Coordinates of C-alpha atoms in Angstrom, one line a residue:
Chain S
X1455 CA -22.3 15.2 58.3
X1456 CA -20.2 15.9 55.4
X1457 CA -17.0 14.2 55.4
X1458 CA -18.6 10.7 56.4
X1459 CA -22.0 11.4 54.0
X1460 CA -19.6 12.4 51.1
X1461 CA -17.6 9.4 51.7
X1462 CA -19.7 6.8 51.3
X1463 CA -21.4 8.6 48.4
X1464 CA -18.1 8.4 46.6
X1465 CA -18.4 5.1 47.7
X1466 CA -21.3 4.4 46.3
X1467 CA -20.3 6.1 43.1
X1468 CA -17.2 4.0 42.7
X1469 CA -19.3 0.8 44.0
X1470 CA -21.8 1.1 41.1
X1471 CA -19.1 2.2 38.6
X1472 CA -17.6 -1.2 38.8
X1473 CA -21.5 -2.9 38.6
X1474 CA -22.0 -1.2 35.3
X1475 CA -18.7 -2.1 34.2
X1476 CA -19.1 -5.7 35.5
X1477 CA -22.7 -5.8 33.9
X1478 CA -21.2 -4.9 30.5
X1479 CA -18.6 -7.2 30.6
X1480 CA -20.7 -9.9 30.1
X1481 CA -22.8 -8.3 27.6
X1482 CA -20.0 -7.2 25.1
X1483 CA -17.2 -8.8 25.7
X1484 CA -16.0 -7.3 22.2
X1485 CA -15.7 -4.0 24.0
X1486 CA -13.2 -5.0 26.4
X1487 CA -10.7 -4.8 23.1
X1488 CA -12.2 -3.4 20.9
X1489 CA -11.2 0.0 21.8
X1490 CA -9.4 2.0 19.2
X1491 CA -10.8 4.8 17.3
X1492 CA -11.9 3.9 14.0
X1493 CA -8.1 4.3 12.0
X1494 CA -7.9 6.3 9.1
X1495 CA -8.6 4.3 5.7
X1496 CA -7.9 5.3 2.5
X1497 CA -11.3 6.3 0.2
X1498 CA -11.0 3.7 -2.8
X1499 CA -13.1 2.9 -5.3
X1500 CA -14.6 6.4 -6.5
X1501 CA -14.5 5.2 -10.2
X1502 CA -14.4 1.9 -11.6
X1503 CA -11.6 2.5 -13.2
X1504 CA -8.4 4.6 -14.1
X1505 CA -10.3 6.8 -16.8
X1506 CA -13.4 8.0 -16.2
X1507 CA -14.1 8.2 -19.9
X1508 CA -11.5 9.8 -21.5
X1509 CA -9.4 11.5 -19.0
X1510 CA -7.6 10.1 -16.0
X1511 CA -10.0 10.0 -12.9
X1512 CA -8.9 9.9 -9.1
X1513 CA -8.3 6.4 -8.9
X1514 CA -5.0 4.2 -9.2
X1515 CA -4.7 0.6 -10.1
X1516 CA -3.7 -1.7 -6.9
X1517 CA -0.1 -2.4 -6.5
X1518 CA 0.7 -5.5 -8.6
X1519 CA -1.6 -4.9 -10.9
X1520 CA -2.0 -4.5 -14.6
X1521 CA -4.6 -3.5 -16.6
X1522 CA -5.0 -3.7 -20.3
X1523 CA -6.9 -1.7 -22.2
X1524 CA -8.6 -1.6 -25.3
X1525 CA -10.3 1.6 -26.3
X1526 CA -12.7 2.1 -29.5
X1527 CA -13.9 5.7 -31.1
X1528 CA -16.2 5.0 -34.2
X1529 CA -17.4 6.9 -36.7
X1530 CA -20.4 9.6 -36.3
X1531 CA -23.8 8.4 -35.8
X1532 CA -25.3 11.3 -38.3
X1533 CA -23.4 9.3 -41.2
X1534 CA -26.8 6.9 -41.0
X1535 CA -26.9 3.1 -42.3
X1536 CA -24.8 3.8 -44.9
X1537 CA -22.0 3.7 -42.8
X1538 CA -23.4 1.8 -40.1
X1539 CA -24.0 4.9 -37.8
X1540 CA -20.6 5.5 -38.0
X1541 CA -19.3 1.5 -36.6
X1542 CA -17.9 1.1 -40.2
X1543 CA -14.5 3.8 -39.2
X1544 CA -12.9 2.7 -36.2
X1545 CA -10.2 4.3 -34.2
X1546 CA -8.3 2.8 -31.5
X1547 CA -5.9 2.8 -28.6
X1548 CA -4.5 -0.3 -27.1
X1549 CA -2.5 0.6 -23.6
X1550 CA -1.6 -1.1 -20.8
X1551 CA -1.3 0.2 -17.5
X1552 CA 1.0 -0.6 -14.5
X1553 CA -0.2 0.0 -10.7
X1554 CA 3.4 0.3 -9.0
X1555 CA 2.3 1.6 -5.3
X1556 CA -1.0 2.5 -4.2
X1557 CA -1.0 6.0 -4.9
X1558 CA 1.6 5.4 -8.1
X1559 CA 0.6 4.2 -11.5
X1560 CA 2.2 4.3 -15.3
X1561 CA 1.2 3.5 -18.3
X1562 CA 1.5 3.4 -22.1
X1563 CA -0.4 3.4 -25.0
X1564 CA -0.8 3.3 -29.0
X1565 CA -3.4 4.9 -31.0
X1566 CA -3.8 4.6 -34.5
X1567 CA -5.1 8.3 -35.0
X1568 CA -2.0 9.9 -35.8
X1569 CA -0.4 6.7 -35.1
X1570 CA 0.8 8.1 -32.3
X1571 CA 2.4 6.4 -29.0
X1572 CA 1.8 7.8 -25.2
X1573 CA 3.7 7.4 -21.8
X1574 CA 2.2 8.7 -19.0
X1575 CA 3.0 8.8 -14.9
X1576 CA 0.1 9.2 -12.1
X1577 CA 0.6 9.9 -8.9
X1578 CA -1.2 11.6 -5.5
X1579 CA 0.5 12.6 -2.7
X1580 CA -2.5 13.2 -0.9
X1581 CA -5.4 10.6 -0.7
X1582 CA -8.6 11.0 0.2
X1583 CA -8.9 8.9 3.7
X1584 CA -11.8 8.9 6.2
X1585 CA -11.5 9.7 10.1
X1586 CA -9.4 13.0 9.8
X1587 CA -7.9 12.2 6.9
X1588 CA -7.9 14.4 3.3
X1589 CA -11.3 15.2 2.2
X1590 CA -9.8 15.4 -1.3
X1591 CA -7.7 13.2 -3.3
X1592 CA -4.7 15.3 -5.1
X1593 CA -3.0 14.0 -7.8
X1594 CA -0.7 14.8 -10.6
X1595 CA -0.2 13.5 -14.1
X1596 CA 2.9 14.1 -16.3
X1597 CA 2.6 12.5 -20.1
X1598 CA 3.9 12.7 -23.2
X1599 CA 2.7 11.4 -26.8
X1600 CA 4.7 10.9 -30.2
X1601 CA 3.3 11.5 -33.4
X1602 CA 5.0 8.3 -35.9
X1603 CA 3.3 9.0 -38.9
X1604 CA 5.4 10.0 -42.2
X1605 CA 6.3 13.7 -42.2
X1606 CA 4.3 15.7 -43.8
X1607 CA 6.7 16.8 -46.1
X1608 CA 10.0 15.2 -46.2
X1609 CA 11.5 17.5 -48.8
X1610 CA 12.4 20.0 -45.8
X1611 CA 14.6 19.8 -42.5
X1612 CA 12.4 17.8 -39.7
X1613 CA 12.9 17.7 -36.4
X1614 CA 12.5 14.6 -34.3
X1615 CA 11.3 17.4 -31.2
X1616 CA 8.4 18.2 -33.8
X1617 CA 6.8 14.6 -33.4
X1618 CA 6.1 15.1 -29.5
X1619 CA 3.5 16.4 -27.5
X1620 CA 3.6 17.1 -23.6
X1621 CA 0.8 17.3 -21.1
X1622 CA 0.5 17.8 -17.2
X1623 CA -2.8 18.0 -15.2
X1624 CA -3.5 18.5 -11.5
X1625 CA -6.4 15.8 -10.4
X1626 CA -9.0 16.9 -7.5
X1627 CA -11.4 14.5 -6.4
X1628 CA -13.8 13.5 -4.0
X1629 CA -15.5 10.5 -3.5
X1630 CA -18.9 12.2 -2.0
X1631 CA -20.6 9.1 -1.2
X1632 CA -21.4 5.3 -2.3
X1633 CA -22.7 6.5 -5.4
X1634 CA -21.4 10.2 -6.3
X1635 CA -17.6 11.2 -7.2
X1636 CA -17.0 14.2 -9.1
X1637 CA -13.4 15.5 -9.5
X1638 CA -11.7 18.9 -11.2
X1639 CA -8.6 18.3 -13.6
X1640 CA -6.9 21.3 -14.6
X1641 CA -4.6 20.7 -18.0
X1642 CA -2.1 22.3 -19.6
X1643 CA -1.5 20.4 -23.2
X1644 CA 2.3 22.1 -24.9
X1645 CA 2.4 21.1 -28.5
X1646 CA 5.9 21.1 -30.0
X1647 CA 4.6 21.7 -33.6
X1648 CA 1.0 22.2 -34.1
X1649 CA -0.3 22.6 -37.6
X1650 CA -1.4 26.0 -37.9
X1651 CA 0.0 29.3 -37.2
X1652 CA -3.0 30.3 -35.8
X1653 CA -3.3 27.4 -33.1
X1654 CA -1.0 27.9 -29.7
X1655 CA 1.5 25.6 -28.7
X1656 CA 0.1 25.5 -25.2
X1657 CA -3.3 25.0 -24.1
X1658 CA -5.1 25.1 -21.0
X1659 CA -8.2 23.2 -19.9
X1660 CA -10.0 23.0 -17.4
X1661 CA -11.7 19.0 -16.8
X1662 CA -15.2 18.4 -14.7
X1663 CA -15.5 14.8 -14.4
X1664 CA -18.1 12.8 -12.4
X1665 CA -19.6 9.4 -11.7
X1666 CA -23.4 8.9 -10.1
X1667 CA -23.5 4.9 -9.4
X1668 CA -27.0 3.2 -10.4
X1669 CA -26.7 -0.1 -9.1
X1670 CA -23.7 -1.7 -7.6
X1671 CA -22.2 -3.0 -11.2
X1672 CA -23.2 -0.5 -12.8
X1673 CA -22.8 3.9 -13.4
X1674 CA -23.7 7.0 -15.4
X1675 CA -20.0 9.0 -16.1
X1676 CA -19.3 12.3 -17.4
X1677 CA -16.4 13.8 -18.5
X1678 CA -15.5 17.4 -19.8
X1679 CA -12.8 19.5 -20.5
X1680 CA -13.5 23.3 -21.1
X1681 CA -10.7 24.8 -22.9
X1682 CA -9.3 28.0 -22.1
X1683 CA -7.5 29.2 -25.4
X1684 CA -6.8 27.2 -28.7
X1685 CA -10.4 27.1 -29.8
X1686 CA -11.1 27.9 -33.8
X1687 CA -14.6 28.7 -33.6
X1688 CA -15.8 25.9 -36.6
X1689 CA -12.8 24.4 -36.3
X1690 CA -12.8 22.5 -32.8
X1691 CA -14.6 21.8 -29.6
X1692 CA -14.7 21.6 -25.6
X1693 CA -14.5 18.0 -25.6
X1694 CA -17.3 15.9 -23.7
X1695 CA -18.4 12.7 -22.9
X1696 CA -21.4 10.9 -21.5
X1697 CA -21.3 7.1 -20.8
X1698 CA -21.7 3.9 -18.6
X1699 CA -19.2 1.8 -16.6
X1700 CA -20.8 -1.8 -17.0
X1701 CA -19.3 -4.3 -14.6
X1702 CA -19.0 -8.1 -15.5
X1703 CA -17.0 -10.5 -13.8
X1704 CA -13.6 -9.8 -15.2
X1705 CA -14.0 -6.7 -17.3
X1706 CA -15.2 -3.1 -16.8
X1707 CA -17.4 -1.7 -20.2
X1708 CA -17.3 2.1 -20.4
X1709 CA -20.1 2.3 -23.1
X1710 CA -20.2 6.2 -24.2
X1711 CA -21.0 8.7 -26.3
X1712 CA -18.3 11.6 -27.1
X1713 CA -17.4 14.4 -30.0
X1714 CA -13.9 13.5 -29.7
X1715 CA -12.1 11.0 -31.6
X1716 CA -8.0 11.1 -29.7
X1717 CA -7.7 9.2 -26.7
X1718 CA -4.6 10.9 -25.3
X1719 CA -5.0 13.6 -23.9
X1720 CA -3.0 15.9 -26.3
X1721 CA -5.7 14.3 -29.0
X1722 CA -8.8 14.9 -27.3
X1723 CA -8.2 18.3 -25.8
X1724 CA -6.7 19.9 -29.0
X1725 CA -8.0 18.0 -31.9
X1726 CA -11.6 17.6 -30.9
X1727 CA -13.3 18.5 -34.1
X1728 CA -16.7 17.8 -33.7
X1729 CA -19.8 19.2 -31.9
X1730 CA -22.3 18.1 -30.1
X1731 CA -25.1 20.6 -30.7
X1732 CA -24.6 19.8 -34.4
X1733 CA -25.2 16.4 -33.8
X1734 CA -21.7 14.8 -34.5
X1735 CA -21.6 12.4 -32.0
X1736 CA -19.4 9.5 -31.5
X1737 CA -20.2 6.3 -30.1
X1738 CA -17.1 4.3 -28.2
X1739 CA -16.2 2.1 -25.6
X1740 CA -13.1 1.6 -23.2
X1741 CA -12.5 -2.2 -22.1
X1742 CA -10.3 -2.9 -19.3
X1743 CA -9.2 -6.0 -18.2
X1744 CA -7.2 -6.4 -14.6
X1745 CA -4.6 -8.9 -14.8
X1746 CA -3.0 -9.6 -10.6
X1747 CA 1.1 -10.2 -11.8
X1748 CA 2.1 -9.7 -8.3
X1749 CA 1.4 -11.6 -5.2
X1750 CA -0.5 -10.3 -2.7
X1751 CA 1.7 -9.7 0.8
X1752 CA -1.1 -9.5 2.7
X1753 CA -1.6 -12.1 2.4
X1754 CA 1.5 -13.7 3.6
Chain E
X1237 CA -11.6 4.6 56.4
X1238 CA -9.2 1.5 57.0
X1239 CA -11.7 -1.3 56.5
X1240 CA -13.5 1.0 53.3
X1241 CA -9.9 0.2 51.7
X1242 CA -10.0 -3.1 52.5
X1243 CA -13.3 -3.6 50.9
X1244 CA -12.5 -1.5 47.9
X1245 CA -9.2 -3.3 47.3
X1246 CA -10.9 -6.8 47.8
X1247 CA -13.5 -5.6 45.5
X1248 CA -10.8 -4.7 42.7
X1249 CA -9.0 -8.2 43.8
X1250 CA -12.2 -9.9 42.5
X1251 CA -12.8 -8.1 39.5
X1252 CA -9.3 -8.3 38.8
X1253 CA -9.4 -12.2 39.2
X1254 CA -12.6 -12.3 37.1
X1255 CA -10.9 -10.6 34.2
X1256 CA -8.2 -13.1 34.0
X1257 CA -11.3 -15.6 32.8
X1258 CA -10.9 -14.0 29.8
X1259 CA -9.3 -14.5 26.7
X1260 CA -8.7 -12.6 23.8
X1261 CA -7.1 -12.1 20.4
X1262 CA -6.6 -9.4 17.7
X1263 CA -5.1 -11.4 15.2
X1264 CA -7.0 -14.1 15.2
X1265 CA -7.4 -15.8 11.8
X1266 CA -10.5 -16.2 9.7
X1267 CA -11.2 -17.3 6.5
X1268 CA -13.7 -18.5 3.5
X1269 CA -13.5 -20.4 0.5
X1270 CA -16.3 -20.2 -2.3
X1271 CA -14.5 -21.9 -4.7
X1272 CA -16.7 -24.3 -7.5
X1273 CA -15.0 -26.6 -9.5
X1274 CA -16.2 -24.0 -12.3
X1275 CA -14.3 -21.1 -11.1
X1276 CA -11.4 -20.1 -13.2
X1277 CA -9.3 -19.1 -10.1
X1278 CA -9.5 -19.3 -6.6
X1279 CA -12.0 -17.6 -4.7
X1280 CA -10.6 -17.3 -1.2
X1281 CA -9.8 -14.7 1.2
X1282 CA -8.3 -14.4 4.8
X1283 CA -8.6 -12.4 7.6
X1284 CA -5.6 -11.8 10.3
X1285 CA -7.1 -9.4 12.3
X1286 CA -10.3 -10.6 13.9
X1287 CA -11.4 -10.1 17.1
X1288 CA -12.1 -12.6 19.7
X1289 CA -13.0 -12.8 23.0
X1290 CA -13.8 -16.1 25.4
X1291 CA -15.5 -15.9 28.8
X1292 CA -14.0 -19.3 30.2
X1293 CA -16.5 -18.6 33.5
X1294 CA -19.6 -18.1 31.2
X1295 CA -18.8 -19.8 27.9
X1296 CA -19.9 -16.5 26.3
X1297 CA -17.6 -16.2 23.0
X1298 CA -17.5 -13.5 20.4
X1299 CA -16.1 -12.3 17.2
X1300 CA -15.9 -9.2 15.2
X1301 CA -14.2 -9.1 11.9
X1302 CA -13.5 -5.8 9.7
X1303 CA -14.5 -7.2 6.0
X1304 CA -12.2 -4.8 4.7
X1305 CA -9.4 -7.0 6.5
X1306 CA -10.1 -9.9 3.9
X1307 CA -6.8 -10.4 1.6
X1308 CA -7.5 -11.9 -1.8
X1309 CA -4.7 -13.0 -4.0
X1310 CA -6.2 -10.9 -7.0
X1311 CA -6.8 -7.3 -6.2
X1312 CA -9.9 -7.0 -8.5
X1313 CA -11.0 -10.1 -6.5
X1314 CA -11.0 -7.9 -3.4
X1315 CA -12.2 -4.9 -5.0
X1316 CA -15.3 -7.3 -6.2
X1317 CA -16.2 -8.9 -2.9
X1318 CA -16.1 -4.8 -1.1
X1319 CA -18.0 -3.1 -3.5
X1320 CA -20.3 -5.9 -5.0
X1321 CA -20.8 -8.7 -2.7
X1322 CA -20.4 -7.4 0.8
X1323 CA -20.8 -3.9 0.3
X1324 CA -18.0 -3.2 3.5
X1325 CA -18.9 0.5 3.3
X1326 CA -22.2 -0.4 4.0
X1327 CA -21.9 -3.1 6.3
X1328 CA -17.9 -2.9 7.7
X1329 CA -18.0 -5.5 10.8
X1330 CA -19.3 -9.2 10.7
X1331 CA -19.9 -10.4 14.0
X1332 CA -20.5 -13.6 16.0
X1333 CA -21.9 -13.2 19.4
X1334 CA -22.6 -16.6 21.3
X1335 CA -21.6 -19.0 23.8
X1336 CA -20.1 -22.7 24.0
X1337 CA -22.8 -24.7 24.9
X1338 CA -21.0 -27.6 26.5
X1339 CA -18.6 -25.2 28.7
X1340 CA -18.6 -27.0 31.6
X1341 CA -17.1 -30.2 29.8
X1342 CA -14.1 -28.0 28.9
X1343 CA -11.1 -28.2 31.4
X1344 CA -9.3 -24.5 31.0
X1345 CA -6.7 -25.4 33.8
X1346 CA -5.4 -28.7 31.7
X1347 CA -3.9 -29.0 28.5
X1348 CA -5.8 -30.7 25.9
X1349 CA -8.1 -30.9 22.5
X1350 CA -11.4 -30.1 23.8
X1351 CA -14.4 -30.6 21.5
X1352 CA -17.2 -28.0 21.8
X1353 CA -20.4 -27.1 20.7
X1354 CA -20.9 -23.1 19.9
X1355 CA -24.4 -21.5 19.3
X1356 CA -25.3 -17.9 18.4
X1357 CA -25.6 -15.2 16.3
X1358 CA -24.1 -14.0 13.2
X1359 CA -24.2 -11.3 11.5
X1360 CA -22.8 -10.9 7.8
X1361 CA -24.0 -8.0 5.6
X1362 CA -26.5 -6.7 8.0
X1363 CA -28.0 -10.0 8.2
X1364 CA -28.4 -11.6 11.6
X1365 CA -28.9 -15.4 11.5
X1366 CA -28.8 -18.0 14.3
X1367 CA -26.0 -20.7 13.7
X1368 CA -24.4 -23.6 15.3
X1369 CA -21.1 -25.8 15.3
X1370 CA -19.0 -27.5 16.3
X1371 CA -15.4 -26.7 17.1
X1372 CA -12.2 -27.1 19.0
X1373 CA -10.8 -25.2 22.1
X1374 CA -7.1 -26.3 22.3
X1375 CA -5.4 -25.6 25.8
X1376 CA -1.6 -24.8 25.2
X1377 CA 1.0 -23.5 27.1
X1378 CA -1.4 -20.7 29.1
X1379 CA -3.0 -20.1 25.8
X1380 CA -6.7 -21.3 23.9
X1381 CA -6.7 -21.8 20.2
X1382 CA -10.2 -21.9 19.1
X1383 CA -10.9 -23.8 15.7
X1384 CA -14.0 -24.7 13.8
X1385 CA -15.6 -25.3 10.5
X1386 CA -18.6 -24.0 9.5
X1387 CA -20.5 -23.1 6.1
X1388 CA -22.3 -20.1 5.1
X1389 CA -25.1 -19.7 3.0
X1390 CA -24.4 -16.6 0.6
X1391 CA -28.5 -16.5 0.4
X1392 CA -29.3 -16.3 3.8
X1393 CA -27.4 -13.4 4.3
X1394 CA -28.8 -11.6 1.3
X1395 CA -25.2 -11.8 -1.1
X1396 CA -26.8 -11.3 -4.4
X1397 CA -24.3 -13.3 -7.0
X1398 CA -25.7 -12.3 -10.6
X1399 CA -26.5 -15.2 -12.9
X1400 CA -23.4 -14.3 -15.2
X1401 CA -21.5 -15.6 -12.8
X1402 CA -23.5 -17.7 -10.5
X1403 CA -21.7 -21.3 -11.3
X1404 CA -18.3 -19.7 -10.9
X1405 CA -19.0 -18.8 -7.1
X1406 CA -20.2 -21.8 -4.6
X1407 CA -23.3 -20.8 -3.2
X1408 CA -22.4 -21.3 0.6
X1409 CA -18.9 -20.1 1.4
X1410 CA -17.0 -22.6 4.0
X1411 CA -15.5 -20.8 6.8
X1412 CA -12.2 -21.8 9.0
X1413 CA -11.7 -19.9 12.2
X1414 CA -8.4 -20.4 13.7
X1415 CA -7.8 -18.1 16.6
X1416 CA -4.7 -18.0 18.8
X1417 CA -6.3 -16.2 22.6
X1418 CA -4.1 -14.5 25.2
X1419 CA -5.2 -14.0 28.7
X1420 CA -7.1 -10.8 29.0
X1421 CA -5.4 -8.6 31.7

């Protein structure tokens, strides 16, 4: 038996082999092609924006692009209608923000709280991609602010070092799923001159900032920074935020509420002076509007 | 053992004869235009990497397109039509699985401008709808371009477009295939 028996069961094998093969041919031809693994893609989208309130998030602006943004802290809402729950004192930023490669942003900014000017660079040399790629995205951010207000006092010697501010923070972030990102950003903010003795010149913080997406246009965001050293019990605060990223067709609203008035990061770490649990809340908004000043090569 | 290789090899002949029926593409060129006359820009985007497949023996003809793959001039454009309109997360392949209905009226062997009619189904956004048009094979120099026009109905396949913008976006996008197809070997 054997030899001949186990022939023409090969046979057989390789026969109806080719059958199931011919019989899916005409069923899918797609799969005839189609046969790559799924490639490796870059996670985007994990906020719906650069900031998730006031602190840099995970995400970069496309390549090409720039975005201009408006930013509004107001008064606190304990004033009451005398001061129009605070909307009567405004306090603003205006910046605007260059997306240079995909993983490579800059951007600058003016605030008129110290009227002070910011530079800042973003970049990740890891992304967060699917099908074997990074789990996390890992990014780094180097800025620096100057303070151009009149000197204090102009009687003594003044140093042009004393009017700037440096600040570098390590980004971790993962976009869990369609509708939860959360990301760690520790901080180190060095303060060439601060105003006290008793205040340190560096400060380290620790960031926990998140997003939980409610419909497609629209999210709850979080964002707070724990500080490690530099607190004044009375004096200042762990700064955090609570807000919504509202979608329209052009524009992204981030609608929050925050004890922090400084939007840099050297403001709103060291100089956030009021508390929460004592009710001194702040109500802002960020407005960012994407402007495309490069041509798409995609495209072709 | 002789004549078992005979048979096998005439076996492989055949399939290898039917496989040349084919013809494929993975670059073939797809792309829609929902412009309105109130839209402040245009809203187009294009895809150079569909897939396509033609059964010249059976007229059987299919698609797939990665949505993720459509290139808008405006990044926020793109970002928009992923996360908002498509959901390509959700839903990452459109395909079109169907058949030219008048096959046998299209001479593969000859060069020429062949009109055809092509039926079947489409799926966009997890929708799966039955669709007809008509369209062009073009025989060229061993190769078949396949062209048509068709429209889509952002509706039908459950695009939601919210009422703040819903005169700036046509409601049915029109769509222009224009694939180049290389015998499949």
């Amino acid at each position: 038996m054997s030899i001949h028996i186990k022939k023409s069961v090969i046979f057989i094998f390789i026969l109806s082999s080719f059958a199931a093969k011919a019989q899916q041919q005409s069923d899918d031809l797609l799969s005839l092609v189609d046969k790559e693994k799924p490639k490796k893609e870059y996670v985007k989208y994990a906020f719906k924006s650069t900031r998730v309130i006031n602190g840099q998030s995970m995400e970069f602006l496309s390549p090409g692009t720039m975005d201009f943004r408006i930013l509004h802290r107001f008064g606190q809402l304990d004033q009451g209608y005398k001061n129009f729950f605070g909307l009567d004192q405004a306090s603003m930023r205006l910046g605007f923000d260059f997306g240079l490669y995909r993983n490579l942003m800059v951007g600058v900014g003016r605030s008129t709280y110290k009227k002070e000017l910011d530079g800042y660079f973003k970049y990740a040399p890891v992304m967060q991609a699917t099908n074997g790629g990074s789990p996390v995205t890992l990014a780094v951010v180097g800025g620096i602010t100057m303070n151009t207000s009149p000197w204090a006092d102009p009687t003594i010697d003044n140093y042009f070092s004393s009017r700037l501010a440096y600040y570098y923070q390590v980004i971790v972030g993962r976009k869990f799923s369609e509708g939860f990102s959360l990301q760690l950003t520790p901080t180190m903010v060095h303060t060439n001159l601060v105003q006290l003795s008793s205040q340190p010149n560096d400060v380290f913080a620790l960031g926990l900032g998140g997003r939980l997406k409610l419909t497609r246009r629209m999210a709850i965001t979080w964002d707070y920074y724990h500080l490690f050293n530099g607190i004044e019990k009375g004096v200042n605060y762990d700064p955090l935020g609570i807000g919504i990223d509202i979608e329209t067709g052009g524009h992204v609203f981030q609608l929050h509420f925050s004890n922090s008035t400084g939007m840099n990061e050297r403001a709103f770490i060291t100089e956030t002076t009021s508390s929460w649990s004592k009710g001194e809340i702040r109500f802002g908004f960020n407005l960012s509007r994407i402007f495309q000043i490069k041509h798409n090569k995609n495209r072709g | 053992m002789k004549k078992l290789f005979v048979f096998l090899a005439s076996i492989m002949l055949v399939f290898k004869m039917q496989a040349q029926d084919k013809y494929f593409t993975k670059a073939g060129k797809i792309s829609f235009d929902a412009t309105t006359a109130k839209s402040p820009e245009n809203i187009d985007g294009i895809n150079k990497t569909s897939i396509c497949v033609l059964d010249t023996k059976t007229g059987n003809l299919q698609f797939s397109v990665l949505m993720k793959g459509f290139e808008f001039e405006r990044a926020l454009m793109q970002e928009h039509f992923n996360e908002n309109y498509v959901e390509s997360n959700k839903f990452p392949k459109s395909e079109f699985k169907g058949a030219i209905l008048n096959n046998a009226s299209v001479n593969y062997s000859k060069e020429g401008t062949y009109p055809v009619k092509v039926k079947g189904s489409l799926t966009i956004h997890g929708v799966t709808k039955e669709v007809e048009t008509d369209g062009k094979i073009i025989v060229k120099g061993g190769k078949l371009n396949a062209v048509a026009d068709f429209s889509v109905a952002l509706a039908d396949y459950n695009i939601s477009v919210p009422s703040l913008v819903a005169d700036k976006l046509a409601k049915t996008a029109k769509i222009k295939v224009d694939c180049l197809l290389d015998p499949l070997k």
